[in-house]
XYZ file of C-alpha atoms in Angstrom:
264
model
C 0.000 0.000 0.000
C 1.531 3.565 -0.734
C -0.731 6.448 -1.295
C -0.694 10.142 -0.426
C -3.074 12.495 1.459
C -3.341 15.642 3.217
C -3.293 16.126 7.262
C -6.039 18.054 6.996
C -8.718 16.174 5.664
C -7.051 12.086 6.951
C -7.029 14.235 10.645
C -10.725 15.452 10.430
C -12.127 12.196 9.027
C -9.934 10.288 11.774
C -11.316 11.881 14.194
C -15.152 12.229 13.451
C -14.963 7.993 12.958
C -12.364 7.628 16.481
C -15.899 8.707 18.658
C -17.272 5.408 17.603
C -14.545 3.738 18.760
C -13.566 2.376 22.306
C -10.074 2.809 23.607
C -10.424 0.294 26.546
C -12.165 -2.744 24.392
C -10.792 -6.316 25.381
C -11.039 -6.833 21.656
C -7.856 -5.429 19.361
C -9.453 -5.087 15.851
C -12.119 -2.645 17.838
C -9.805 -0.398 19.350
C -8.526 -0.320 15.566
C -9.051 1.929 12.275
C -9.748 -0.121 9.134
C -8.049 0.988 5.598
C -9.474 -0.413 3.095
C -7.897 0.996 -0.086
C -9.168 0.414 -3.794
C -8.521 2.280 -6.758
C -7.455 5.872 -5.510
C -10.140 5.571 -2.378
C -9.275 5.061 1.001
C -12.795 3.515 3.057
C -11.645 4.659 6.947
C -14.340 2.518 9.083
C -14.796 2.269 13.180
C -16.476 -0.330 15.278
C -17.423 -1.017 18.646
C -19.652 -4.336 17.975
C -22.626 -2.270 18.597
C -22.033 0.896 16.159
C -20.346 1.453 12.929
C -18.945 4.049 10.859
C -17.040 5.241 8.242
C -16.332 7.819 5.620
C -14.633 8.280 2.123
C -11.795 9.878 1.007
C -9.593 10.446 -2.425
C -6.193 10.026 -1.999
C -2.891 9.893 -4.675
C -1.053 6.986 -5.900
C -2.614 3.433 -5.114
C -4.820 1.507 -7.686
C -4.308 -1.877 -5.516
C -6.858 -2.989 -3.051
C -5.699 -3.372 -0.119
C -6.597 -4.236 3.766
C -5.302 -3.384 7.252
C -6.065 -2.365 11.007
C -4.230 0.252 12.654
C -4.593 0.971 16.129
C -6.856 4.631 16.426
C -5.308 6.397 19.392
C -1.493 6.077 18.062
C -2.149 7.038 14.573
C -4.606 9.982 15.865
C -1.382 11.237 18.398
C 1.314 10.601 15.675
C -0.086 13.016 13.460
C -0.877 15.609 15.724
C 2.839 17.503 14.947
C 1.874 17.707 11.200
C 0.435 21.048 9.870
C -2.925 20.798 8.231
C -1.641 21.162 4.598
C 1.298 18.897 5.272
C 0.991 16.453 2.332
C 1.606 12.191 4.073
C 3.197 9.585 2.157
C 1.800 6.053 3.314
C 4.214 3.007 2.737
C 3.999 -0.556 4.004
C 6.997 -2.001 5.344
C 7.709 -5.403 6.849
C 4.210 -5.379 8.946
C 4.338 -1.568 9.622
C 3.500 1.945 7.589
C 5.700 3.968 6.917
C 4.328 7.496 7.422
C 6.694 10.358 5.335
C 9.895 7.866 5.697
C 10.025 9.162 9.349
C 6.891 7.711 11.916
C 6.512 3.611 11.911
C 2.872 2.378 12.785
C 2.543 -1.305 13.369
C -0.691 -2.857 11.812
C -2.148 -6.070 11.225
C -3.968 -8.105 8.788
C -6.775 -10.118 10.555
C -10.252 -11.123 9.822
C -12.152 -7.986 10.592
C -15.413 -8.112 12.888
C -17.237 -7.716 9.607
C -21.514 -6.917 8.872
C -21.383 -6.834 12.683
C -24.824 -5.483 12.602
C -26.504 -6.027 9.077
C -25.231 -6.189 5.474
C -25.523 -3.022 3.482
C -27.242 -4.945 0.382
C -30.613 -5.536 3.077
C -33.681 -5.417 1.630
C -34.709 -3.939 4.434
C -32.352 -0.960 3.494
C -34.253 -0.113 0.545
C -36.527 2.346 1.293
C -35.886 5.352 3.719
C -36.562 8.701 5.125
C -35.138 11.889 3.724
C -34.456 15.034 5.305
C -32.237 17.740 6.169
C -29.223 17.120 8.666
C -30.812 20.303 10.729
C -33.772 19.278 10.797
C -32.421 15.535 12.160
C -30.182 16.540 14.538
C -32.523 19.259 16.512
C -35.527 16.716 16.507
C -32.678 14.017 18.392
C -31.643 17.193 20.804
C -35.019 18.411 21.499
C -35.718 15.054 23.137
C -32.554 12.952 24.091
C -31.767 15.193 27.191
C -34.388 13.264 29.403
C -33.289 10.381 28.653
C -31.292 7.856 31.097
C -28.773 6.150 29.393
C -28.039 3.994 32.508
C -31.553 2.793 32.652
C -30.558 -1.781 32.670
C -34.527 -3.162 33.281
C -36.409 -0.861 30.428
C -33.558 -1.355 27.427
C -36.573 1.005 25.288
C -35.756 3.874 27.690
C -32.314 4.405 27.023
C -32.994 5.505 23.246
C -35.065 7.869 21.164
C -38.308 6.858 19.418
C -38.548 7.532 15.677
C -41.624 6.659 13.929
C -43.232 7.691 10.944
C -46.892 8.518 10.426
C -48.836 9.862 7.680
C -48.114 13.086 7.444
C -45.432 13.469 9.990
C -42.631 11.888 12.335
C -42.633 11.310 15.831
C -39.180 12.032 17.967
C -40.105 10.449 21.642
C -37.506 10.853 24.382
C -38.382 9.719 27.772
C -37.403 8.231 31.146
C -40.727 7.166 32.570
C -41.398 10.419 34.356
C -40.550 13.005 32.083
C -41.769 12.748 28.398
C -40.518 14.821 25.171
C -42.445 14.583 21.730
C -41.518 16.668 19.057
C -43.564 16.451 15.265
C -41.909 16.919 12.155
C -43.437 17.468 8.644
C -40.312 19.109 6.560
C -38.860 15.272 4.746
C -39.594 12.968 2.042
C -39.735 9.263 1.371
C -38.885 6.839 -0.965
C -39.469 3.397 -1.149
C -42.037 3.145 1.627
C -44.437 0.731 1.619
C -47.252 -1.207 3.754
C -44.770 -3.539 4.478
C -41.642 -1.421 5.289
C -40.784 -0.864 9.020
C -41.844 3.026 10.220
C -40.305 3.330 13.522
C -37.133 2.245 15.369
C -35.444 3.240 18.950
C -31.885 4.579 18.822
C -29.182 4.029 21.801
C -28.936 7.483 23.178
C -25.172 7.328 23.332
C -25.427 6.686 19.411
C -27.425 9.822 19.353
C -24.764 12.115 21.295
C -22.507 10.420 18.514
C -24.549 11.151 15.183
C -25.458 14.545 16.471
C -21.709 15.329 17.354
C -20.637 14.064 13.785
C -23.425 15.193 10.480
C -24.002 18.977 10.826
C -24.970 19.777 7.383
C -26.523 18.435 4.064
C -29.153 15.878 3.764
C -29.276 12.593 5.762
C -31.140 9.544 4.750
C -32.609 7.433 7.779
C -33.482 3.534 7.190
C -35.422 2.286 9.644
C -34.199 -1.934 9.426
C -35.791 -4.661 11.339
C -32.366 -5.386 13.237
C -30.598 -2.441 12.623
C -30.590 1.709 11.511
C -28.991 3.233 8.811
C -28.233 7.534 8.935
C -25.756 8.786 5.897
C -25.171 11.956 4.801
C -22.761 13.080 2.102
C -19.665 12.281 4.243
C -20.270 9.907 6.755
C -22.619 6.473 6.966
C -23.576 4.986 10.443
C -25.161 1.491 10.980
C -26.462 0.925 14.537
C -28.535 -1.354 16.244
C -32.012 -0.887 16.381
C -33.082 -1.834 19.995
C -35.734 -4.866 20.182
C -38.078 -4.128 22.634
C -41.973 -2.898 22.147
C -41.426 1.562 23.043
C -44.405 2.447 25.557
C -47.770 4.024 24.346
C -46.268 7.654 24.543
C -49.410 9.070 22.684
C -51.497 8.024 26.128
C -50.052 10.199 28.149
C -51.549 13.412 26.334
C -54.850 13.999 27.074
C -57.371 13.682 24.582
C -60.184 15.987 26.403
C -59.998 19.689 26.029
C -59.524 20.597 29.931
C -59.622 24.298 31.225
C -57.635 26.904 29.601
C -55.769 30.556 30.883
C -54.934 33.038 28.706
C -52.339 35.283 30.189
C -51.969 38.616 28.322
């Protein structure tokens, strides 16, 4: 493998995909980067067996397809001293790259914890909900702040409803005291059927991830029967959708017209 990029953009991308990624794991290949090089593309991806993500970039000089793991925190702090128009040469060496003839970084060739949560070629993937990243990302903060994440009996707690009506989407946030709806009517689908599944319930900690990550452009949300799909125009994330039946949230609301104030 030999290929060239610029700091700037390998140190951005690096980072966004390191949040997925969990320095303490008992599991190597998931404290680990994955290159996956093919015809002047380098496919950086991160994993933490519950979460995945990755992003595309163009580099210079490699038409070979190639494989590898590198470990996230060392290449993330060896680049660091590198300005962000500094221009990186990538060689492999007798099991290590070669970073601008100067920085070794060991790496490995294993069998990658691959389609960890669901093949990309799903049918279930097929149809999905469009929308702007704004739009997205304010629905998942209006709601996500009462939610606790360290809630072990209700698993359904701990993430954010999505479902999708008629003429609308619910966002549902809750932690069996306080509740947090908020409607949306500004997206578009494609693909939707009878059939399709319309809701899902995303880990909250994926949300503080997603929301930290996409802050512009479009995002397209697939809603799978094991698993969610959110991309945008630079990043893709494939979560777990969590199995468990999300309360009747639309009880709580009352349904009478009670007494009303106006306040002037």
């Amino acid at each position: 493998m030999n290929f060239k990029v610029e700091n700037g953009k390998l140190s951005k991308e690096l980072k966004a995909i390191k949040r997925v990624i969990n320095d303490r794991d008992t599991l190597p290949y998931l404290r680990d980067f994955r290159f996956e090089v093919n015809q002047s593309v380098l496919r950086i991806t991160g994993n933490n067996c519950e979460m995945e993500a990755y992003t595309i970039i163009d580099i210079e000089g490699e038409d070979d397809e190639t494989e590898l793991e590198i470990n996230a925190k060392d290449l993330i702090n060896l680049l660091k001293p590198y300005k962000a128009k500094d221009m990186l040469t990538f060689d492999t060496v007798a099991g290590t790259i070669d970073v601008n003839g100067m920085i070794q970084i060991p790496f490995v060739k294993e069998e990658y914890h691959d389609d960890i949560t669901m093949p990309e070629d799903d049918t279930t993937l097929k149809s999905y909900v469009s929308m702007f990243s704004d739009t997205f990302i304010k629905a998942l903060e209006r709601v996500s702040y009462c939610i606790n994440s360290k809630e072990r009996y209700k698993p359904s707690l701990c993430g954010v409803y999505i479902g999708l009506e008629e003429d609308h989407m619910d966002f549902v946030g809750t932690d069996a005291h306080v509740l947090v709806k908020d409607c949306i009517k500004d997206f578009s689908t494609s693909g939707i059927s009878e059939d399709s599944r319309k809701y899902c319930i995303m880990d909250v900690n994926f949300v503080n991830i997603v929301t930290r990550t996409i802050k512009d452009g479009h995002i397209k949300l697939c809603m799978g029967n094991k698993a969610i799909k959110i991309k945008n125009e630079s990043y893709t994330f494939i979560m777990r959708n969590i199995p468990e039946k999300y309360p009747n949230y639309n009880a709580v609301f009352p349904t009478l017209d009670g007494p009303k104030v106006i306040v002037d």
